[in-house]
CSV table of C-alpha atoms and ligand atoms in Angstrom, one decimal:
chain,number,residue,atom,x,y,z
A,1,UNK,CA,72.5,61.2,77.5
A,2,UNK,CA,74.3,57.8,78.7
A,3,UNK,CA,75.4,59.7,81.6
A,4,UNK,CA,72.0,60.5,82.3
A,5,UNK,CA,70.5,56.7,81.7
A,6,UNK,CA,72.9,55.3,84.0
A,7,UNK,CA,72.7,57.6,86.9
A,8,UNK,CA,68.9,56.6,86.4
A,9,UNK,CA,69.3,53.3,86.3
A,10,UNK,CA,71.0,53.4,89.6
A,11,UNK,CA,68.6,55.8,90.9
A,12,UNK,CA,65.8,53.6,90.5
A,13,UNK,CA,67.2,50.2,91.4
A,14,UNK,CA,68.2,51.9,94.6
A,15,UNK,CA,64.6,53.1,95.2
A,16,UNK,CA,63.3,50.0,94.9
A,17,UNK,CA,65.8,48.7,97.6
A,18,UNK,CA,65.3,51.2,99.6
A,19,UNK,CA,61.2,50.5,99.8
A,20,UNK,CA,61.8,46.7,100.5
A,21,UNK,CA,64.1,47.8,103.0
A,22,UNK,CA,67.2,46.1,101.4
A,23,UNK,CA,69.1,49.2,100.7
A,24,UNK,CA,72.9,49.7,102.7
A,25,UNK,CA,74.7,52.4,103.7
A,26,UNK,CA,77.8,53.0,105.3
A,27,UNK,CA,78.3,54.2,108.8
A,28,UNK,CA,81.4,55.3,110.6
A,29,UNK,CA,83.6,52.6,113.2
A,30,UNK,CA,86.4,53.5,114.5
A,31,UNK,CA,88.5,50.7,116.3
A,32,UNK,CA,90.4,51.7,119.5
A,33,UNK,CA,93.7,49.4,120.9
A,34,UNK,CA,93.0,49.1,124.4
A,35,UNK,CA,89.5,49.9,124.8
A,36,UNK,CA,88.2,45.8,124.5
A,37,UNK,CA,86.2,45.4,121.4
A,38,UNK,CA,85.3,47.7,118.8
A,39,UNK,CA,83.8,51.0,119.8
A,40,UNK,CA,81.9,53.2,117.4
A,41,UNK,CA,81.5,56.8,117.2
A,42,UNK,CA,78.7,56.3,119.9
A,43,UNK,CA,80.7,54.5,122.3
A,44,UNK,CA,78.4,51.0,121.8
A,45,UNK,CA,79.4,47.9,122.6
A,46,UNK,CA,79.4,46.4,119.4
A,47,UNK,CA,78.5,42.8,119.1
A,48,UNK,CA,79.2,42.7,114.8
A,49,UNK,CA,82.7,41.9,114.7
A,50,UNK,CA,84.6,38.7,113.4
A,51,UNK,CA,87.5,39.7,114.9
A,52,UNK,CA,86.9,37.1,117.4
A,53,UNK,CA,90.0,37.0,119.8
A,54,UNK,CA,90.6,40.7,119.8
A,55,UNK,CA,93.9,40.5,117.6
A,56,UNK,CA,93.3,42.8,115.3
A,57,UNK,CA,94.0,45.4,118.5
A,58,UNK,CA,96.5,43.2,119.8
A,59,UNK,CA,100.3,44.9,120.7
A,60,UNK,CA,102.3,42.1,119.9
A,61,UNK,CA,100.8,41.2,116.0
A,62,UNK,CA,100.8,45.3,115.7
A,63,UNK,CA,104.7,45.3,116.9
A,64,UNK,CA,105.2,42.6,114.2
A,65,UNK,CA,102.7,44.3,111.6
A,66,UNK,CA,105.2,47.4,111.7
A,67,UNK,CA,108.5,45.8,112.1
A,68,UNK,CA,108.3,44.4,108.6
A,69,UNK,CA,106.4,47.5,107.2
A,70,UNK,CA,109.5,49.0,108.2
A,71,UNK,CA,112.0,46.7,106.7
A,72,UNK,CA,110.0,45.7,103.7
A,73,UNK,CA,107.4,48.8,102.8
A,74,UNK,CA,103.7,49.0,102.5
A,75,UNK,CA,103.5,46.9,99.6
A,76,UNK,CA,104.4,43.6,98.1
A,77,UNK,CA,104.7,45.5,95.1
A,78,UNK,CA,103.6,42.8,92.3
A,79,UNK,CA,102.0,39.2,91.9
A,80,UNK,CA,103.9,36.9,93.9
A,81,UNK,CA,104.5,35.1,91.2
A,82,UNK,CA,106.6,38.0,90.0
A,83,UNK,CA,108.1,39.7,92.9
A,84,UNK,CA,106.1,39.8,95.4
A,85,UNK,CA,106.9,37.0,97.1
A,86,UNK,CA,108.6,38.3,100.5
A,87,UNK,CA,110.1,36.2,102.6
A,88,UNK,CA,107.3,36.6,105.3
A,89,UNK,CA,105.0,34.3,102.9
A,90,UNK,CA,107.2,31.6,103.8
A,91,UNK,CA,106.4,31.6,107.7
A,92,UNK,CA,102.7,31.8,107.2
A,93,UNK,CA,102.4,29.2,104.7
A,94,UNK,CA,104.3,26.7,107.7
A,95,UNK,CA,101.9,27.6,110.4
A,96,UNK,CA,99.0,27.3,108.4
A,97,UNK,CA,100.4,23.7,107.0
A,98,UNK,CA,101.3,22.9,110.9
A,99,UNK,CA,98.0,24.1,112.6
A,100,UNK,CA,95.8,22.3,110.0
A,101,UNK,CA,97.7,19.4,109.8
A,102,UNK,CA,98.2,19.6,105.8
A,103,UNK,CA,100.9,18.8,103.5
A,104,UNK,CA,101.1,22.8,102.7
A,105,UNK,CA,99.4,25.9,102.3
A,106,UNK,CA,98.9,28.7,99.8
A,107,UNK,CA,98.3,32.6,100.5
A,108,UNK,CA,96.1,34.1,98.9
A,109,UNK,CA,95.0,38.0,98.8
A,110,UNK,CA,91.5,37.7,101.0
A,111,UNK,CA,89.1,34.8,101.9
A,112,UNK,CA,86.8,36.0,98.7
A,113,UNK,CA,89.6,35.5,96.3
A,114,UNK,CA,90.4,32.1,97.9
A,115,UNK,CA,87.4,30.6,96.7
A,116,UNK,CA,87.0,32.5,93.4
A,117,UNK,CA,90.5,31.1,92.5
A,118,UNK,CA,90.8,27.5,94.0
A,119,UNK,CA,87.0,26.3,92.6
A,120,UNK,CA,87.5,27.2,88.7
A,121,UNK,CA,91.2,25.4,88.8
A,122,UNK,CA,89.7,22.1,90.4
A,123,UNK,CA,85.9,22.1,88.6
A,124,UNK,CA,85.0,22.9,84.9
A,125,UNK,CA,82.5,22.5,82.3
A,126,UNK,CA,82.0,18.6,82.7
A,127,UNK,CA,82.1,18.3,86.8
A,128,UNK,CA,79.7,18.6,89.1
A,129,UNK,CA,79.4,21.1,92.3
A,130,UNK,CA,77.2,20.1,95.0
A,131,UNK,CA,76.6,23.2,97.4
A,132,UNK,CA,75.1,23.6,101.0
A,133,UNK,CA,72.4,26.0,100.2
A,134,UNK,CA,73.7,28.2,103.1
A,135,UNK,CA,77.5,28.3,101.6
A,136,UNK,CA,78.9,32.2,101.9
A,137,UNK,CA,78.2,34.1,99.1
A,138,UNK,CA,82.0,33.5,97.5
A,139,UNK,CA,82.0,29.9,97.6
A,140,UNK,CA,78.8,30.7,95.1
A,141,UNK,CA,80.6,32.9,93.1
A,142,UNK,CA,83.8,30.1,92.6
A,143,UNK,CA,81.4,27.6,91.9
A,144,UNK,CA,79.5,30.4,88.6
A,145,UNK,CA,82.9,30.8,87.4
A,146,UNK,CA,83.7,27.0,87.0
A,147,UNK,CA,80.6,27.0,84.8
A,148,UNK,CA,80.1,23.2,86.2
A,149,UNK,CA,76.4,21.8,87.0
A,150,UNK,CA,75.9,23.5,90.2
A,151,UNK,CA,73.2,21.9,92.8
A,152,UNK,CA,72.6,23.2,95.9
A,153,UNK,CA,71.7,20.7,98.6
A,154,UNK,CA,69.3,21.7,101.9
A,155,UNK,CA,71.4,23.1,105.0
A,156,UNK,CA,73.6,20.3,106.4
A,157,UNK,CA,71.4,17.8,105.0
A,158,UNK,CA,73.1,14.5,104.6
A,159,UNK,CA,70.6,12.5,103.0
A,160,UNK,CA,69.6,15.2,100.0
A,161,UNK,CA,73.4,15.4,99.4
A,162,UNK,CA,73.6,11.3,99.0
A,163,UNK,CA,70.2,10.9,97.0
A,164,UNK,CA,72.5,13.9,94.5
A,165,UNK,CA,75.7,11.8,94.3
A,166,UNK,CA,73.7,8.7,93.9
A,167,UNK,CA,71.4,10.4,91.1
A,168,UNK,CA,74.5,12.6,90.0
A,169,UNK,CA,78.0,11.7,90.5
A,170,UNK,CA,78.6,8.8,87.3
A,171,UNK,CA,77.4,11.7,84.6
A,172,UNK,CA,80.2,14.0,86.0
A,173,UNK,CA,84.0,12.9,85.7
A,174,UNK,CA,84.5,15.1,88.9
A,175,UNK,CA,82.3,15.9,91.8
A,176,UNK,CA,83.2,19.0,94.0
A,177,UNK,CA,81.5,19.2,97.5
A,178,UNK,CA,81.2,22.8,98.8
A,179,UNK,CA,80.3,23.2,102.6
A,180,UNK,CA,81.1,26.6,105.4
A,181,UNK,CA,82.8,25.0,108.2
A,182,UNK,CA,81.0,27.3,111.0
A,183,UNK,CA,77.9,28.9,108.7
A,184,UNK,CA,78.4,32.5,109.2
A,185,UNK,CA,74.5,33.3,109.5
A,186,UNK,CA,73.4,30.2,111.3
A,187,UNK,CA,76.7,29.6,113.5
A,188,UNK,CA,76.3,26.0,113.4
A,189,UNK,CA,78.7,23.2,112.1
A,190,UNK,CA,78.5,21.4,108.9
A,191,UNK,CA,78.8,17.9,110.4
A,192,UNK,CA,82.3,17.3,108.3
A,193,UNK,CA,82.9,13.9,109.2
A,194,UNK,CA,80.0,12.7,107.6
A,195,UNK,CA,80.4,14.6,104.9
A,196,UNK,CA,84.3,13.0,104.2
A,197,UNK,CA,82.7,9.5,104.0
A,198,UNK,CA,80.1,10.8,101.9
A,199,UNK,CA,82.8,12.3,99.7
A,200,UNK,CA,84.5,9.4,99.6
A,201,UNK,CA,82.0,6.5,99.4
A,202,UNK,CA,81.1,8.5,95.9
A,203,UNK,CA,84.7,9.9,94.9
A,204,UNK,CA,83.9,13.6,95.7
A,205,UNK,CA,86.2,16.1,96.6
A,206,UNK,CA,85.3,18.2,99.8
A,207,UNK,CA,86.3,21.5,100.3
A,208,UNK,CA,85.5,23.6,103.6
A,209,UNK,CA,85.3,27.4,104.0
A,210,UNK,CA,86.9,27.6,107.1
A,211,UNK,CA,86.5,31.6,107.7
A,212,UNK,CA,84.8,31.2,111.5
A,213,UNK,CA,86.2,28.4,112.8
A,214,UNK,CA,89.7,29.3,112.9
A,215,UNK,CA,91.0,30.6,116.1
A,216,UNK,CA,87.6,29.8,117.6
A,217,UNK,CA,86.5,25.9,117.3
A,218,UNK,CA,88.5,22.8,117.7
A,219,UNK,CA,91.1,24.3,120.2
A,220,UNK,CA,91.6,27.0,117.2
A,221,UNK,CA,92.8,24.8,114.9
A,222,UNK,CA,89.0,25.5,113.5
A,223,UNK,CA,85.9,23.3,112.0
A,224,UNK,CA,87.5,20.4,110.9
A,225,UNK,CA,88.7,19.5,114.4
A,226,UNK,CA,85.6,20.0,116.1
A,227,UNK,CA,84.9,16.7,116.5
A,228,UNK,CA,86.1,13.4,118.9
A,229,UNK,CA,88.6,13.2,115.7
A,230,UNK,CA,89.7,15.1,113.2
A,231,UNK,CA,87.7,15.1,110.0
A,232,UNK,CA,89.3,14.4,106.8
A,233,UNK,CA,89.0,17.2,104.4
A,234,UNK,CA,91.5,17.5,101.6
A,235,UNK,CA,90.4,21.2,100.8
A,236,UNK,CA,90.4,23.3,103.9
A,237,UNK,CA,90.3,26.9,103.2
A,238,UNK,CA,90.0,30.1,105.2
A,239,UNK,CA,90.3,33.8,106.1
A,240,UNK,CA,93.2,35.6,108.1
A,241,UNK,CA,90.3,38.5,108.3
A,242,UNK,CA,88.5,37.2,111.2
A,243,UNK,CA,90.0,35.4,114.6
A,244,UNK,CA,93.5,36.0,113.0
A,245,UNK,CA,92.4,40.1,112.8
A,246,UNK,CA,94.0,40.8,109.8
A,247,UNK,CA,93.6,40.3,106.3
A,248,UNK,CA,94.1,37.4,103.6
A,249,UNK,CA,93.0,34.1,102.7
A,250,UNK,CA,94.6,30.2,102.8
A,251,UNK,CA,93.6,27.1,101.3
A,252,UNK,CA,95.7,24.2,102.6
A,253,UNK,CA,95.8,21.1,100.9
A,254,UNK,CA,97.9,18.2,99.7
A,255,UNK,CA,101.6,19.5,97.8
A,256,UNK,CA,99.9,18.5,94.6
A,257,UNK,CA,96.9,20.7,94.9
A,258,UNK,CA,99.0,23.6,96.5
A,259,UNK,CA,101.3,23.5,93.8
A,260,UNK,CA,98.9,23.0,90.7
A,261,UNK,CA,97.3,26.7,92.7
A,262,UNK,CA,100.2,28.7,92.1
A,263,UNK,CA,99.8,27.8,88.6
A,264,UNK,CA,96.8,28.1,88.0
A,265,UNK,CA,94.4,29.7,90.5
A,266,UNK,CA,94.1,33.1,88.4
A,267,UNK,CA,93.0,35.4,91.7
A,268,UNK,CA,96.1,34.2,93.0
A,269,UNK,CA,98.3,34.9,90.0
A,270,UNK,CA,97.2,37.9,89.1
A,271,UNK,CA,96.8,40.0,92.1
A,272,UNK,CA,99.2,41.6,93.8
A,273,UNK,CA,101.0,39.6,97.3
A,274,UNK,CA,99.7,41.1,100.3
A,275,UNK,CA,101.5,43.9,102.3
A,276,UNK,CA,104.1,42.4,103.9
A,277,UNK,CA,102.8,43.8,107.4
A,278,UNK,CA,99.4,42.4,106.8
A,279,UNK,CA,101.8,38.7,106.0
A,280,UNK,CA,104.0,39.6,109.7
A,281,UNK,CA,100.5,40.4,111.4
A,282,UNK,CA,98.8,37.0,110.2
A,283,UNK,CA,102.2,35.3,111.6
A,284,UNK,CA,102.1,36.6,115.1
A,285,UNK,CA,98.3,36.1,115.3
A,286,UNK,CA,98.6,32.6,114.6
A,287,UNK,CA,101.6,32.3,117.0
A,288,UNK,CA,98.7,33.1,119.8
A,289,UNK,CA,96.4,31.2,118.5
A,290,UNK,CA,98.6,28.1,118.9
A,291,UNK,CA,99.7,29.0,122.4
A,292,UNK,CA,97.0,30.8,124.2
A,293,UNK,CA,94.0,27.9,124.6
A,294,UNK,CA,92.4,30.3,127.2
A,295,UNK,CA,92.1,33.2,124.7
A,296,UNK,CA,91.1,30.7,122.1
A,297,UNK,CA,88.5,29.3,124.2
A,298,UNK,CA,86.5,32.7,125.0
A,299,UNK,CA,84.9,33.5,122.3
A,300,UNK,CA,82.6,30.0,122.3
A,301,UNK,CA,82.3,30.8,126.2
A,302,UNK,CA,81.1,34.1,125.5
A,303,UNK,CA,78.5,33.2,123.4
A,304,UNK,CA,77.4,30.1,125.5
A,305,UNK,CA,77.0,32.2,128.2
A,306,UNK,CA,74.5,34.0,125.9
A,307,UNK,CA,72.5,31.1,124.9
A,308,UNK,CA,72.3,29.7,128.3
A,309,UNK,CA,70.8,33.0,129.7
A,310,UNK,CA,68.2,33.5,126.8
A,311,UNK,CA,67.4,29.2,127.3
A,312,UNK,CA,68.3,28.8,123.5
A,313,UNK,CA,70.2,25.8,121.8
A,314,UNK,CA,73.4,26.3,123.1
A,315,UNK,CA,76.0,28.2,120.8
A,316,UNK,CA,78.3,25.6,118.4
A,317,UNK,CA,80.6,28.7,117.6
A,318,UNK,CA,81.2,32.5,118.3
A,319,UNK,CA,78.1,33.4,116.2
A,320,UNK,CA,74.4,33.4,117.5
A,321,UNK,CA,71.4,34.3,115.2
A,322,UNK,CA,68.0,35.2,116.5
A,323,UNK,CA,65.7,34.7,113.6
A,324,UNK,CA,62.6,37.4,114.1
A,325,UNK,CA,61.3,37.2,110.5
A,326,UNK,CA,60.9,40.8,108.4
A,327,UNK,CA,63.8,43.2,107.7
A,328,UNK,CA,61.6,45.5,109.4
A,329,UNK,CA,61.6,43.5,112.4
A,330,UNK,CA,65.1,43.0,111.9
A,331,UNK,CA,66.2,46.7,111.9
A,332,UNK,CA,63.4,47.9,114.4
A,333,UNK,CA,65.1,45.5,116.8
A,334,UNK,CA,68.6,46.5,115.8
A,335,UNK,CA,67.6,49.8,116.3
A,336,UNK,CA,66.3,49.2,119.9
A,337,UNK,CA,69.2,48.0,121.2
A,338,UNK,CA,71.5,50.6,119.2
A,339,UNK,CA,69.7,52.9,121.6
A,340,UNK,CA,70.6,51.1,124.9
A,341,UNK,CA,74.3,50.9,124.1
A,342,UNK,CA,74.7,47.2,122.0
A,343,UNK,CA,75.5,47.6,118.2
A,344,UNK,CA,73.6,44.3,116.5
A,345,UNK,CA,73.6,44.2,113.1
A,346,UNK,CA,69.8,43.4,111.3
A,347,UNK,CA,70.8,41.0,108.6
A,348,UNK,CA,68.4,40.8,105.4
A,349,UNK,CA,68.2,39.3,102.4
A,350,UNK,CA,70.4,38.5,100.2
A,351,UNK,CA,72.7,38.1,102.4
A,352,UNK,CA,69.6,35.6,104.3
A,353,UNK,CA,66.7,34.0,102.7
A,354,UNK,CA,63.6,35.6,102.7
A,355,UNK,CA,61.7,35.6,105.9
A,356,UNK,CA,64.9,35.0,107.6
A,357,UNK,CA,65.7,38.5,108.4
A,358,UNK,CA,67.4,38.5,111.7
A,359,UNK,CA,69.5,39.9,114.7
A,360,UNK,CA,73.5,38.4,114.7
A,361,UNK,CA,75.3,37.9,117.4
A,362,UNK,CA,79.4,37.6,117.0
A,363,UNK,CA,80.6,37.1,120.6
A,364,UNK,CA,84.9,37.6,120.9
A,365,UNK,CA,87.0,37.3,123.3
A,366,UNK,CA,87.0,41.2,124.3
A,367,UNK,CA,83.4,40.6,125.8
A,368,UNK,CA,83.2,41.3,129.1
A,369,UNK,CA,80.5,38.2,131.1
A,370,UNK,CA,79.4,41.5,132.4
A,371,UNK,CA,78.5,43.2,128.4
A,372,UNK,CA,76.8,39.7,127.9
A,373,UNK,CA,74.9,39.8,131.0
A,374,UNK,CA,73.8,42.9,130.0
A,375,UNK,CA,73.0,42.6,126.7
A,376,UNK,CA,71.3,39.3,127.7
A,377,UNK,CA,68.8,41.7,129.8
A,378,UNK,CA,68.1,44.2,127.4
A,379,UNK,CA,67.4,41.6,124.7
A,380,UNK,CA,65.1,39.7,127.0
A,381,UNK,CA,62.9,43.2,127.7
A,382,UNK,CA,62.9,44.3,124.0
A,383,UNK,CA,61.6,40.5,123.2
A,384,UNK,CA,58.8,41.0,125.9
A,385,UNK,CA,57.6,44.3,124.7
A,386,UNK,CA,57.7,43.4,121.0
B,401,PLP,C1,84.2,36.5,105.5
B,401,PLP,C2,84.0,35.2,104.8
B,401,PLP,C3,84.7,35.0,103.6
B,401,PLP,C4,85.5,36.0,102.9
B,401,PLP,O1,86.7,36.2,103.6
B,401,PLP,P1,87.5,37.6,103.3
B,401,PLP,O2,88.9,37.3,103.7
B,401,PLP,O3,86.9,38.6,104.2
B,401,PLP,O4,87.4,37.9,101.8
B,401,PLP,C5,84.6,33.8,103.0
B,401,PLP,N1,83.8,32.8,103.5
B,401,PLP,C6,83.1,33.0,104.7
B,401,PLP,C7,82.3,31.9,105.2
B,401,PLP,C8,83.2,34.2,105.3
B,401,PLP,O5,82.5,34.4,106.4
């Protein structure tokens, strides 16, 4: 009888998905080392892939992935806190404290748990979050969990967030600022500089999500360096999932904050370390990034290369997003250019906001000009015949 009530519950919920056209399924991709960006089954170029600098297929962060699966194992076997704290972890943290320019850096198990651990541990009941309404869904999620007065504020607007601390900040004891670096839908920059001064005219603390920016904007060394100068953002956190091709999350800071995270961020706690090959491959992939500026650079090329052909705004990051309305449109569209080779994702709500439903383009550094050029043409036909 329960059995029965939840399979339909589920059945019915995904029914009514599946008519608004907001139901997902899975497909099938396979990567292959060597052949240039991600291939699927079909052989398509596919054009839906953070992995912006090609790493994730790179020989030497593979070499280094199994040299210390081989001399450590698959797993880190516990919390780090316990035992999982292989000597790897140690490495990482220094690049990540080096490249960003921080006092030091803490690992955490993905991007996702990054945010869901750091925001609870630095907001609570009597502070106040102030949110970019764009923010990735995570950031959202850290911010429920602190249980604080959430408000979001309109995309990258700098007077709505002021008229909020103004109105806002003396009721709160702390104020928390939550903003993407690169917004992973729009792929424009959250104008960070601005937002420091903000932060500090009213004693806010800022914290950046980081996860498209590294390895891609501000010579790699990601959002927060973007500018003529660096912006000053006391909480910079990130993925190693995307440009660095692997898998994990950071959050530099000052040694205070780091510190008080080990005790206290609970996703960090208790979870298990990541596989020490998944620590070796972060390593070596941020070893490139800090050495190769030509790789590093490609990926924004790419894309402007794309935005300069279609006589669009040009590209701010690796991500492009052609707005064209309805998830039908959307995935009419993605389906179009499935058929002449280019794998687009349609992206719908929730990931968007209604009406928003649109075609995303992630450009990496394993785009050929030629695959651009192409995909450029096709686009520009489909548009025409729409
Ligand atoms: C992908 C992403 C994350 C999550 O990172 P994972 O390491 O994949 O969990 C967080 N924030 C933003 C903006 C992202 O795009």
């Amino acid at each position: 009888m329960s059995r029965r009530s939840l399979d339909d519950f589920a059945t019915s919920k995904l029914n009514a998905l599946a008519q608004r056209k907001l139901a997902r399924t899975l497909s099938v991709t396979e990567c292959r080392v060597g052949q240039g960006l991600i291939n699927d089954g079909d052989g398509l170029i596919s054009f839906a892939c953070n992995d912006y600098l090609g790493l994730s297929q790179d020989s030497r962060v593979i070499a280094a992935s199994v040299e210390a699966t081989q001399r450590y194992g698959v797993g880190a076997g516990a919390s780090r806190l316990i035992s999982g704290n292989h000597p790897l972890y140690r490495r990482l943290e220094a690049q990540l404290t080096e490249l960003k320019g921080s006092e030091d850096a803490i690992v955490f198990g993905s991007g996702y748990l990054t945010n869901i651990g750091v925001i609870p541990v630095l907001a609570g009941r009597s502070d106040l979050i102030l949110i970019d309404e764009l923010c990735h869904s995570c950031l959202l999620s850290g911010a429920h969990l602190a249980g604080s007065k959430l408000m979001p504020f309109r995309h990258n607007d700098l007077a709505e967030l002021a008229a909020l601390l103004e109105a806002q900040r003396e009721q709160h004891r702390h104020c928390l600022v939550l903003t993407d670096g690169v917004f992973s839908m729009e792929g424009d920059l959250a104008p960070l500089a601005e937002l420091s001064k903000l932060c500090e005219r009213y004693g806010a603390w800022l914290m950046s999500d980081d996860a498209h920016g590294l390895g891609v904007v501000g010579g790699g060394r990601g959002s927060a360096f973007a500018g003529n100068k660096p912006a000053t953002v006391p909480l910079q956190m990130g993925t190693l999932s995307k440009a660095v091709g692997g898998y994990g999350g950071y959050l530099c800071a000052s040694r205070a904050v780091v510190a008080l995270m080990r005790t206290r961020a609970r996703s960090f706690m208790f979870s298990t370390g990541l596989p020490p090959g998944v620590v070796a491959a972060a390593s070596a992939a941020l070893e490139i990034i800090t050495t190769e500026p030509a790789l590093v650079a490609t990926p924004l090329n790419r894309a402007r290369l794309f935005t300069r052909k279609l006589e669009r705004p040009e590209a701010q990051s690796a991500i492009v997003p052609l707005l064209v309305g309805t998830p039908e449109r959307a995935l009419t569209l993605s389906a179009q250019l499935r058929a002449a080779g280019f794998f687009v994702p349609a992206i719908r709500p929730p990931t968007v906001p209604p009406g928003t439903s649109r075609l995303r383009f992630a450009f990496s550094a394993s785009h050929s000009t030629h695959a651009v050029a192409q995909l450029c043409n096709t686009l520009t036909r489909l548009l025409a015949a729409s």
